Coordinates of C-alpha atoms in Angstrom, one line a residue:
L22 CA 98.1 42.7 52.0
A23 CA 100.0 44.9 49.5
V24 CA 99.8 48.6 50.4
V25 CA 103.2 50.2 49.2
D26 CA 104.5 49.6 45.7
V27 CA 101.9 47.0 45.0
P28 CA 103.3 45.8 41.7
G29 CA 106.9 45.9 42.7
G30 CA 106.9 44.4 46.1
A31 CA 106.0 40.8 45.3
Q32 CA 107.5 38.2 47.8
P33 CA 109.6 36.3 48.4
M34 CA 112.1 38.8 47.0
W35 CA 115.6 37.8 46.1
D36 CA 118.6 40.2 45.5
A37 CA 120.2 40.3 42.0
S38 CA 122.8 37.7 42.9
G39 CA 120.3 35.2 44.2
D40 CA 122.1 35.1 47.6
I41 CA 119.7 36.9 49.8
C42 CA 116.0 36.3 50.1
V43 CA 113.4 38.1 52.2
V44 CA 109.8 37.5 53.2
F45 CA 108.3 40.4 55.2
N46 CA 105.0 41.4 56.8
G47 CA 104.4 45.1 57.8
E48 CA 105.5 48.6 56.7
I49 CA 108.7 50.4 57.0
Y50 CA 107.8 54.1 57.3
N51 CA 111.3 55.5 56.8
H52 CA 112.1 53.4 53.8
R53 CA 112.5 56.3 51.4
G54 CA 115.2 57.9 53.6
L55 CA 116.9 54.5 54.1
R56 CA 116.8 54.0 50.3
R57 CA 118.6 57.3 49.7
Q58 CA 121.3 56.3 52.2
L59 CA 121.7 52.9 50.5
E60 CA 121.8 54.5 47.0
A61 CA 124.6 56.7 48.3
R62 CA 126.5 53.5 49.3
G63 CA 126.2 52.2 45.7
C64 CA 123.1 50.0 46.0
R65 CA 121.0 49.8 42.8
F66 CA 117.3 49.3 43.3
R67 CA 115.1 47.4 40.9
T68 CA 111.7 48.5 42.3
D69 CA 110.2 51.9 42.3
H70 CA 109.5 52.4 46.0
S71 CA 109.3 49.0 47.6
D72 CA 110.1 48.9 51.3
T73 CA 110.8 45.1 50.9
E74 CA 113.9 45.8 48.7
V75 CA 115.2 48.3 51.3
L76 CA 115.4 45.3 53.7
I77 CA 117.6 43.3 51.2
H78 CA 120.1 46.1 50.6
G79 CA 120.0 47.2 54.2
Y80 CA 120.9 43.7 55.4
K81 CA 123.8 43.5 52.9
I82 CA 125.3 46.9 53.9
W83 CA 124.5 47.1 57.6
G84 CA 124.0 43.5 58.6
M85 CA 122.5 43.1 62.1
G86 CA 122.7 47.0 62.4
L87 CA 119.8 47.2 60.0
W88 CA 117.1 46.5 62.7
T89 CA 117.7 49.6 64.8
K90 CA 117.4 51.8 61.7
L91 CA 113.9 50.6 60.9
N92 CA 110.9 52.8 61.9
G93 CA 107.8 50.7 61.4
M94 CA 106.0 47.5 62.2
F95 CA 107.4 44.3 60.8
A96 CA 108.1 40.6 61.0
V97 CA 111.0 39.7 58.7
A98 CA 112.7 36.6 57.7
I99 CA 116.0 36.8 55.7
Y100 CA 117.8 33.8 54.2
D101 CA 121.5 34.3 53.5
R102 CA 122.6 31.6 51.1
H103 CA 126.3 32.6 51.3
Q104 CA 126.4 32.5 55.1
K105 CA 123.9 29.6 55.3
K106 CA 121.8 31.3 58.0
I107 CA 118.3 32.5 58.6
T108 CA 117.5 35.6 60.5
L109 CA 114.1 36.5 62.1
A110 CA 113.3 39.9 63.3
R111 CA 110.3 41.6 64.9
D112 CA 109.5 45.3 65.4
R113 CA 110.1 47.1 68.6
F114 CA 106.7 46.7 70.1
G115 CA 105.6 43.6 68.3
E116 CA 102.9 45.1 66.1
K117 CA 103.4 42.2 63.7
P118 CA 103.4 38.5 65.0
L119 CA 106.2 36.0 64.5
F120 CA 106.2 32.5 65.7
Y121 CA 108.9 29.8 65.5
A122 CA 109.7 26.2 66.4
P123 CA 113.1 24.7 66.5
H124 CA 112.8 21.0 65.6
R125 CA 115.1 18.1 65.1
D126 CA 114.4 17.9 61.3
A127 CA 113.4 21.4 60.5
F128 CA 113.1 25.0 61.7
V129 CA 109.5 26.3 61.3
F130 CA 108.4 29.9 61.4
A131 CA 105.2 31.7 60.4
S132 CA 103.1 34.8 61.2
E133 CA 100.2 32.6 62.5
L134 CA 99.9 29.7 64.9
P135 CA 97.5 27.8 62.5
A136 CA 100.2 28.0 59.8
M137 CA 102.8 26.7 62.2
R138 CA 100.7 23.6 63.1
T139 CA 100.2 22.6 59.4
H140 CA 103.9 21.4 59.6
L141 CA 104.1 17.7 60.0
S142 CA 106.3 18.0 63.2
L143 CA 103.8 20.3 64.9
R144 CA 100.5 18.9 64.0
A145 CA 100.4 17.0 67.3
A146 CA 101.8 19.7 69.4
S147 CA 100.4 19.5 72.9
A148 CA 99.1 22.3 75.1
S149 CA 101.5 23.9 77.5
K150 CA 100.1 23.8 81.0
L151 CA 102.3 26.6 82.3
A152 CA 101.4 28.9 79.3
L153 CA 97.6 28.2 79.9
M154 CA 98.0 29.1 83.6
K155 CA 99.8 32.3 82.6
F156 CA 97.0 33.1 80.2
F157 CA 94.4 33.0 83.0
A158 CA 96.8 35.1 85.1
H159 CA 97.2 37.8 82.4
G160 CA 94.5 37.5 79.7
F161 CA 97.3 37.1 77.2
F162 CA 100.4 35.0 76.6
P163 CA 103.5 36.8 77.7
A164 CA 106.4 36.3 75.1
A165 CA 107.9 33.9 74.5
H166 CA 104.9 31.6 75.5
T167 CA 102.2 30.4 73.2
P168 CA 99.5 27.8 74.0
F169 CA 101.6 24.9 72.6
D170 CA 104.7 23.3 73.9
G171 CA 107.6 23.7 71.5
I172 CA 106.1 26.7 69.6
Y173 CA 107.4 30.1 70.6
K174 CA 106.6 33.8 70.1
L175 CA 109.6 35.9 69.2
P176 CA 109.6 38.7 71.7
A177 CA 109.2 42.2 70.4
G178 CA 112.5 44.0 69.6
H179 CA 114.3 40.7 69.2
I180 CA 116.3 39.0 66.4
L181 CA 116.7 35.2 66.0
T182 CA 119.5 33.6 64.0
V183 CA 119.6 30.0 62.8
D184 CA 122.7 28.4 61.5
A185 CA 121.6 26.1 58.7
V186 CA 124.6 23.9 59.1
T187 CA 124.9 23.4 63.0
R188 CA 121.2 24.2 63.5
S189 CA 122.1 26.3 66.4
V190 CA 119.5 29.0 67.4
D191 CA 120.5 32.3 68.9
T192 CA 118.0 34.9 70.2
K193 CA 119.0 38.4 71.3
S194 CA 117.4 41.8 72.0
Y195 CA 118.2 44.7 69.6
W196 CA 116.0 47.2 71.3
R197 CA 114.4 47.5 74.7
L198 CA 112.2 50.4 76.0
E199 CA 114.1 52.1 78.7
I200 CA 112.2 54.7 80.8
I201 CA 114.9 57.0 81.9
P202 CA 113.6 60.4 82.7
E203 CA 116.2 63.0 81.7
T204 CA 114.1 66.3 81.7
E205 CA 113.8 68.1 85.1
P206 CA 110.1 68.0 86.3
S207 CA 110.4 71.8 86.6
H208 CA 111.1 72.1 82.9
N209 CA 108.6 74.4 81.0
I210 CA 105.7 72.1 80.1
D211 CA 104.6 74.2 77.2
E212 CA 108.0 73.9 75.5
L213 CA 107.9 70.2 75.9
A214 CA 104.4 70.1 74.6
E215 CA 105.5 72.0 71.5
E216 CA 108.2 69.5 70.9
L217 CA 105.7 66.6 71.3
E218 CA 103.3 68.3 68.9
A219 CA 106.0 68.5 66.3
L220 CA 106.9 64.7 66.8
L221 CA 103.2 63.8 66.5
S222 CA 102.9 65.6 63.3
R223 CA 106.0 63.9 61.8
A224 CA 104.9 60.5 63.1
I225 CA 101.4 60.7 61.6
L226 CA 102.7 62.1 58.3
K227 CA 105.1 59.1 57.8
R228 CA 102.0 56.8 58.3
L229 CA 99.8 58.6 55.7
E230 CA 101.9 57.2 52.9
S231 CA 99.8 54.6 51.0
D232 CA 99.0 53.5 47.5
V233 CA 95.5 52.4 48.7
P234 CA 92.6 54.3 50.5
L235 CA 93.4 55.3 54.1
G236 CA 91.2 56.3 57.1
V237 CA 91.1 56.7 60.8
F238 CA 89.6 54.7 63.7
L239 CA 87.7 57.5 65.7
S240 CA 86.4 56.8 69.1
G241 CA 86.1 60.4 70.1
G242 CA 88.7 59.9 72.8
L243 CA 91.9 61.9 73.2
D244 CA 94.2 59.5 71.3
S245 CA 92.1 58.9 68.1
S246 CA 91.0 62.6 68.0
T247 CA 94.7 63.6 68.2
L248 CA 95.5 61.5 65.2
L249 CA 92.6 62.8 63.1
S250 CA 93.5 66.4 63.9
F251 CA 97.1 66.0 62.6
A252 CA 96.1 63.7 59.7
A253 CA 93.4 66.1 58.5
E254 CA 96.0 69.0 58.7
A255 CA 98.5 67.0 56.5
R256 CA 95.8 66.2 54.0
P257 CA 93.7 69.4 53.6
E258 CA 93.0 68.6 49.9
N259 CA 90.7 65.7 50.7
K260 CA 88.4 64.7 53.5
L261 CA 89.7 61.7 55.6
K262 CA 87.3 58.9 56.2
T263 CA 86.7 58.1 59.9
F264 CA 85.0 55.1 61.5
S265 CA 83.4 54.3 64.8
M266 CA 81.2 51.8 66.6
G267 CA 78.0 52.6 68.5
F268 CA 76.3 50.6 71.4
S269 CA 72.8 50.7 72.7
D270 CA 74.3 50.6 76.3
T271 CA 75.3 54.2 77.1
S272 CA 78.0 53.1 79.6
Y273 CA 79.9 51.8 76.5
D274 CA 78.8 54.0 73.7
E275 CA 81.1 56.8 72.5
S276 CA 79.6 57.4 69.1
A277 CA 78.3 60.9 70.0
F278 CA 81.8 62.0 70.9
S279 CA 83.2 60.7 67.7
K280 CA 80.6 62.5 65.6
K281 CA 81.5 65.7 67.5
V282 CA 85.2 65.4 66.7
S283 CA 84.5 64.5 63.1
A284 CA 82.4 67.7 62.7
H285 CA 85.1 69.7 64.4
V286 CA 87.9 68.5 62.2
G287 CA 85.9 67.9 59.1
S288 CA 86.1 64.2 58.2
T289 CA 83.6 62.0 56.3
H290 CA 82.4 59.9 59.2
Y291 CA 80.8 56.5 59.3
T292 CA 79.2 54.9 62.3
E293 CA 78.2 51.3 62.7
V294 CA 75.8 50.3 65.5
C295 CA 77.0 47.1 67.1
D296 CA 74.1 44.6 67.6
L297 CA 75.8 42.4 70.3
E298 CA 72.8 40.1 70.6
A299 CA 72.8 39.4 66.9
S300 CA 76.5 38.8 66.9
K301 CA 76.5 36.1 69.7
G302 CA 76.3 33.4 67.1
T303 CA 79.4 34.6 65.4
V304 CA 81.6 34.4 68.4
P305 CA 82.8 30.8 68.2
E306 CA 83.7 31.3 64.5
L307 CA 85.5 34.6 65.3
L308 CA 87.5 33.1 68.2
S309 CA 88.6 30.1 66.1
R310 CA 89.5 32.4 63.1
L311 CA 91.8 34.4 65.4
G312 CA 94.2 31.5 65.4
E313 CA 95.3 32.0 69.1
P314 CA 93.4 32.7 72.3
L315 CA 92.7 36.3 73.2
G316 CA 91.5 37.4 76.6
D317 CA 90.4 40.7 75.5
S318 CA 86.6 40.5 74.6
S319 CA 86.8 43.9 72.8
V320 CA 88.3 41.9 69.9
L321 CA 84.6 41.4 68.9
P322 CA 83.7 45.1 68.4
T323 CA 87.2 45.7 67.1
S324 CA 86.7 43.0 64.4
M325 CA 83.3 44.5 63.5
L326 CA 84.9 48.0 63.2
A327 CA 87.7 46.7 61.0
S328 CA 85.2 44.8 58.7
F329 CA 83.1 48.0 58.5
A330 CA 86.0 50.2 57.7
R331 CA 87.4 47.8 55.1
K332 CA 84.3 48.4 53.0
H333 CA 85.7 51.9 52.4
V334 CA 89.5 51.9 53.0
T335 CA 92.5 49.5 53.1
V336 CA 94.6 51.2 55.8
A337 CA 93.4 52.8 59.1
L338 CA 95.2 54.8 61.8
S339 CA 94.8 53.5 65.3
G340 CA 95.5 55.2 68.7
D341 CA 97.2 52.1 70.2
G342 CA 100.0 53.1 72.5
G343 CA 98.7 56.4 73.7
D344 CA 97.4 55.1 77.0
E345 CA 100.6 53.1 77.7
L346 CA 103.0 55.8 76.9
F347 CA 101.2 58.7 78.5
A348 CA 99.8 57.0 81.6
G349 CA 96.2 57.1 80.4
Y350 CA 94.7 54.2 82.2
D351 CA 92.7 54.6 85.4
P352 CA 95.2 52.7 87.6
F353 CA 97.7 55.5 87.1
R354 CA 95.2 57.8 88.9
V355 CA 95.3 55.7 92.1
L356 CA 98.9 54.6 92.3
E357 CA 100.0 57.1 94.9
R358 CA 96.8 56.5 97.0
A359 CA 97.4 52.7 96.7
K360 CA 100.9 53.2 98.0
V361 CA 99.7 55.1 101.0
Y362 CA 97.0 52.6 101.7
N363 CA 99.4 49.7 101.4
Q364 CA 101.9 51.4 103.7
F365 CA 99.5 52.2 106.5
M366 CA 96.6 49.7 106.3
P367 CA 97.2 46.6 108.5
K368 CA 96.6 43.3 106.8
P369 CA 93.7 42.2 109.0
A370 CA 92.0 45.5 108.3
H371 CA 92.6 45.1 104.6
A372 CA 91.1 41.6 104.7
A373 CA 88.1 43.1 106.4
V374 CA 87.7 45.8 103.8
A375 CA 88.0 43.3 101.0
M376 CA 85.4 41.1 102.6
A377 CA 83.0 44.0 102.8
A378 CA 83.6 45.0 99.2
S379 CA 82.9 41.4 98.1
H380 CA 79.3 41.8 99.3
L381 CA 78.6 44.9 97.2
P382 CA 75.7 44.4 94.7
L383 CA 77.1 43.2 91.4
S384 CA 76.6 45.3 88.3
D385 CA 76.9 44.6 84.6
R386 CA 77.9 48.1 83.7
N387 CA 81.3 49.1 82.4
M388 CA 83.9 49.7 85.1
S389 CA 81.2 49.5 87.9
L390 CA 82.1 50.3 91.5
D391 CA 82.0 46.6 92.6
F392 CA 84.2 45.5 89.7
V393 CA 86.8 48.2 90.1
L394 CA 86.9 48.1 94.0
N395 CA 87.2 44.3 94.3
R396 CA 89.9 44.1 91.7
G397 CA 91.8 46.9 93.2
L398 CA 91.6 45.4 96.7
R399 CA 92.7 42.0 95.6
G400 CA 95.8 43.4 93.9
L401 CA 96.9 45.2 97.1
R402 CA 97.6 41.9 98.8
Y403 CA 100.8 41.7 96.8
A404 CA 104.0 43.6 96.3
P405 CA 103.8 46.8 94.0
S406 CA 105.3 44.8 91.2
L407 CA 102.2 42.6 91.0
W408 CA 99.5 45.2 91.6
N409 CA 98.7 45.9 88.0
P410 CA 99.1 42.3 86.7
V411 CA 96.7 41.1 89.4
W412 CA 94.3 44.1 88.8
L413 CA 94.1 43.0 85.1
A414 CA 94.1 39.2 85.8
P415 CA 90.9 37.1 84.9
L416 CA 91.7 34.8 87.8
Q417 CA 93.6 35.2 91.1
P418 CA 96.6 32.8 91.6
E419 CA 94.8 30.6 94.1
E420 CA 91.9 30.2 91.7
I421 CA 94.2 29.2 88.9
A422 CA 95.9 26.6 91.2
D423 CA 92.5 25.2 92.0
L424 CA 91.3 25.0 88.4
F425 CA 94.5 23.3 87.3
A426 CA 94.8 21.2 90.4
E427 CA 98.4 22.3 90.7
Q428 CA 100.1 24.5 93.2
V429 CA 101.5 27.6 91.6
S430 CA 102.7 30.9 93.1
A431 CA 102.1 34.4 91.9
E432 CA 105.8 34.7 91.4
E433 CA 105.7 31.8 88.9
L434 CA 102.7 33.1 87.1
Y435 CA 104.1 36.7 86.8
S436 CA 107.8 35.9 86.4
E437 CA 108.2 37.9 83.2
A438 CA 106.5 41.0 84.8
I439 CA 108.6 40.7 87.9
D440 CA 111.9 40.4 85.9
A441 CA 110.9 43.4 83.8
W442 CA 110.0 45.5 86.9
D443 CA 113.4 44.9 88.5
A444 CA 115.1 45.9 85.2
V445 CA 113.4 49.3 84.8
P446 CA 116.2 51.9 85.2
S447 CA 113.9 54.4 87.1
T448 CA 112.8 53.3 90.6
H449 CA 109.7 55.5 90.6
L450 CA 106.4 53.6 90.9
V451 CA 104.8 55.4 87.9
D452 CA 107.7 54.7 85.6
R453 CA 107.7 51.0 86.4
V454 CA 104.0 50.7 85.9
L455 CA 104.3 52.5 82.5
D456 CA 107.0 49.9 81.6
F457 CA 104.6 47.0 82.5
Y458 CA 101.7 48.4 80.5
T459 CA 103.9 49.1 77.5
R460 CA 106.0 45.9 77.5
F461 CA 103.2 43.4 78.3
Y462 CA 99.6 44.8 78.2
L463 CA 100.3 46.7 74.9
T464 CA 102.7 44.3 73.2
D465 CA 101.1 40.9 74.1
G466 CA 97.5 42.1 74.5
I467 CA 96.3 45.3 72.7
L468 CA 98.5 45.0 69.7
V469 CA 97.7 41.3 69.2
K470 CA 93.9 42.1 69.3
T471 CA 94.2 45.0 66.8
D472 CA 96.4 43.1 64.3
R473 CA 94.3 39.9 64.4
A474 CA 91.0 41.7 64.1
S475 CA 92.2 43.9 61.3
M476 CA 94.0 41.2 59.3
M477 CA 90.9 39.1 59.3
A478 CA 89.2 41.9 57.5
S479 CA 92.3 42.5 55.2
L480 CA 92.7 45.9 56.8
E481 CA 96.1 47.2 57.8
T482 CA 96.3 49.3 60.9
R483 CA 99.0 51.8 61.8
A484 CA 99.9 53.2 65.2
P485 CA 101.6 56.6 65.1
F486 CA 102.1 56.7 68.8
L487 CA 104.7 54.0 68.5
D488 CA 106.9 56.0 66.2
N489 CA 110.6 55.6 67.0
E490 CA 111.4 59.3 67.5
L491 CA 108.1 59.9 69.4
V492 CA 108.8 57.0 71.8
D493 CA 112.4 58.1 72.4
F494 CA 111.1 61.5 73.4
V495 CA 108.3 60.3 75.7
R496 CA 110.5 57.6 77.5
R497 CA 112.8 60.5 78.7
L498 CA 110.0 62.5 80.2
P499 CA 109.5 62.6 84.0
W500 CA 106.3 61.1 85.2
Q501 CA 105.1 64.5 86.4
T502 CA 104.6 65.5 82.8
K503 CA 102.1 62.7 82.3
L504 CA 100.2 62.7 85.5
R505 CA 99.2 66.1 87.0
G506 CA 97.7 66.6 90.5
N507 CA 98.1 65.3 93.9
I508 CA 97.1 62.5 96.2
I509 CA 94.3 64.6 97.8
K510 CA 92.6 66.0 94.7
G511 CA 93.6 63.2 92.4
Y512 CA 95.6 63.0 89.2
S513 CA 94.8 64.0 85.6
T514 CA 96.3 61.6 83.0
K515 CA 98.1 62.3 79.7
W516 CA 98.9 65.9 80.9
I517 CA 101.6 66.7 78.3
L518 CA 99.5 65.2 75.4
K519 CA 96.5 67.4 76.5
R520 CA 98.8 70.4 76.5
A521 CA 100.1 69.5 73.0
V522 CA 96.6 69.4 71.4
R523 CA 94.9 72.1 73.5
R524 CA 94.6 74.4 70.5
R525 CA 93.4 71.6 68.2
L526 CA 90.6 69.9 70.0
P527 CA 87.6 71.0 72.1
E528 CA 88.1 71.0 75.9
S529 CA 85.2 68.6 76.2
I530 CA 87.1 66.1 74.2
I531 CA 90.5 66.7 75.8
H532 CA 89.3 66.4 79.3
R533 CA 86.5 63.8 79.2
H534 CA 86.9 60.6 81.2
K535 CA 88.2 57.6 79.3
K536 CA 85.7 54.8 78.7
G537 CA 87.7 52.2 76.8
F538 CA 86.6 50.2 73.8
G539 CA 84.7 47.4 75.7
M540 CA 81.4 45.7 75.5
P541 CA 78.7 44.6 78.0
L542 CA 80.3 41.3 78.5
A543 CA 79.0 40.5 82.0
R544 CA 75.4 40.9 81.0
W545 CA 76.0 39.2 77.7
L546 CA 77.5 36.0 79.3
K547 CA 74.6 35.9 81.8
N548 CA 72.2 35.2 79.0
W549 CA 74.4 32.7 77.1
K550 CA 74.0 29.1 77.9
P551 CA 77.3 27.4 79.0
P552 CA 78.9 25.5 76.2
E553 CA 78.9 22.2 78.1
Q554 CA 80.5 20.2 75.2
E555 CA 83.6 22.5 75.2
S556 CA 86.7 21.7 77.2
V557 CA 90.3 23.0 77.8
P558 CA 93.2 20.8 78.5
F559 CA 94.3 20.5 82.2
I560 CA 91.2 22.3 83.5
N561 CA 88.4 20.8 85.4
S562 CA 85.5 21.7 83.0
E563 CA 82.8 21.0 85.7
K564 CA 84.4 23.7 88.0
F565 CA 84.3 26.1 85.1
L566 CA 80.7 25.4 84.4
D567 CA 79.9 26.0 88.0
R568 CA 81.6 29.3 87.7
W569 CA 79.4 30.1 84.7
R570 CA 76.3 29.1 86.5
D571 CA 77.2 31.3 89.5
H572 CA 77.8 34.2 87.0
S573 CA 74.5 33.6 85.2
N574 CA 72.5 33.7 88.5
G575 CA 74.3 36.9 89.6
S576 CA 76.2 35.5 92.6
R577 CA 79.6 36.0 91.0
D578 CA 81.2 38.3 88.4
D579 CA 83.4 36.1 86.3
R580 CA 83.2 37.9 83.0
L581 CA 87.0 37.9 82.2
A582 CA 87.6 34.3 83.2
L583 CA 84.6 33.0 81.2
W584 CA 85.7 34.8 78.1
N585 CA 89.3 33.4 78.5
W586 CA 87.9 29.9 78.8
L587 CA 85.6 30.4 75.7
S588 CA 88.6 31.7 73.7
L589 CA 90.8 28.8 74.7
S590 CA 88.2 26.2 74.0
Q591 CA 87.9 27.3 70.3
I592 CA 91.6 27.0 69.7
L593 CA 92.9 24.0 71.7

């Protein structure tokens, strides 16, 4: 999808000597500044403003130091004919996908799993049992896992080098999010908010550069409304186009809020009403076109939104990253209470409470009491490092062991999350949970969903909250600037972000409770006949169909597990 210097950025691109070749997916937002630095070093550019050519000269001048200089989203492959090596690199948060497979006779890499499996050596690649188990534990594949044995996902913020002579493969991290609070909690919050406001303005301005039409995804929530406010300020000469989805179920619908923000800022707003019943028949095709299983059912409305927006624009700004960086999710509100509960509640009493909660009437509504309470209580059976992974999990460890007929521990299923938890420099609970949501839920879940859904529609999405400078500022903030309140009255999320935009947006938008971009999945699946001909490797299909029947008759809420199974069945 060509967006910047469309005529000059054709790929693959070689340098003038024919020694360096690059293929590249993504955008480098600071490419103009890097170009000036390289020109000062004597580099001569042949294109007008192609960010691809910046990668060639940057590699020749800075070598492996190039990657830390890039502010953008990218999956890059560079072939160095002189050194006889291939280098793969992926952006800091993994906005763009990159898969690889070392093989006896070849080294295969691509941006999509289906493309990987067209190679002769990978056509018969078998499913990975451990990866599938982890998928049911997370709702996504934690890097470097993929559904297939021998095919890997290059982790975000990593580079991989292949020696074409010895065929040795070396993978290393060039950047890791390190949450190290450096500002005192007592520091003036308004001064910090002003600094954040300036960083947001710069981050969004960088992402407005485009040689094709650009718009904004607008849910009417804090993150998307913030983006629109700054983007409209940067482009006062023409109205930005904004896009949202509407639902007939009011517990999911946010279209009224998006219209309110659009009117406040002054955008040309478009709303598409999502007819979920009519879209049921498209789900198998959608899931198969994704190319890889996704446990997030909101990929359906996201893909519909992307297709709708693509009728008007080629690039759209997205609020991805705001919830993860600023502690915007509901679990952040209850962490301190969960810690106290876990400390003082005896295990037998906890078991009794969990049993009582399991008998609550089941509801199909978004984030209903029974859904939230049962998930919260099941997570508290484990150590704090596993609370959030288990809260998000489609299935509990013992359920996974039963379905796969293999004993597996929570420690095995969540090994990546546990290792990351132990590596966080800050020891505070909130900071460690922030790291989990950013490193795993965002990178391997949210960003995968957004990229695949938008790319299917030939729409490029950009996430200003993931700007290098902005992230570096936010990671050094104490958690008290993100959560405001106390254990008695409760906590308000995204506190510093709300302070930064308090003069830009209506109070009703800034302080309204987050809904999330979901869909009425529980009710939807109840009225959908189980696909009895579908199967997933290693899983007892009859047991899964029993779960579906229990869900359909209202005796069980298995919405997440059933969607995961559907998603896997269309790919494997």
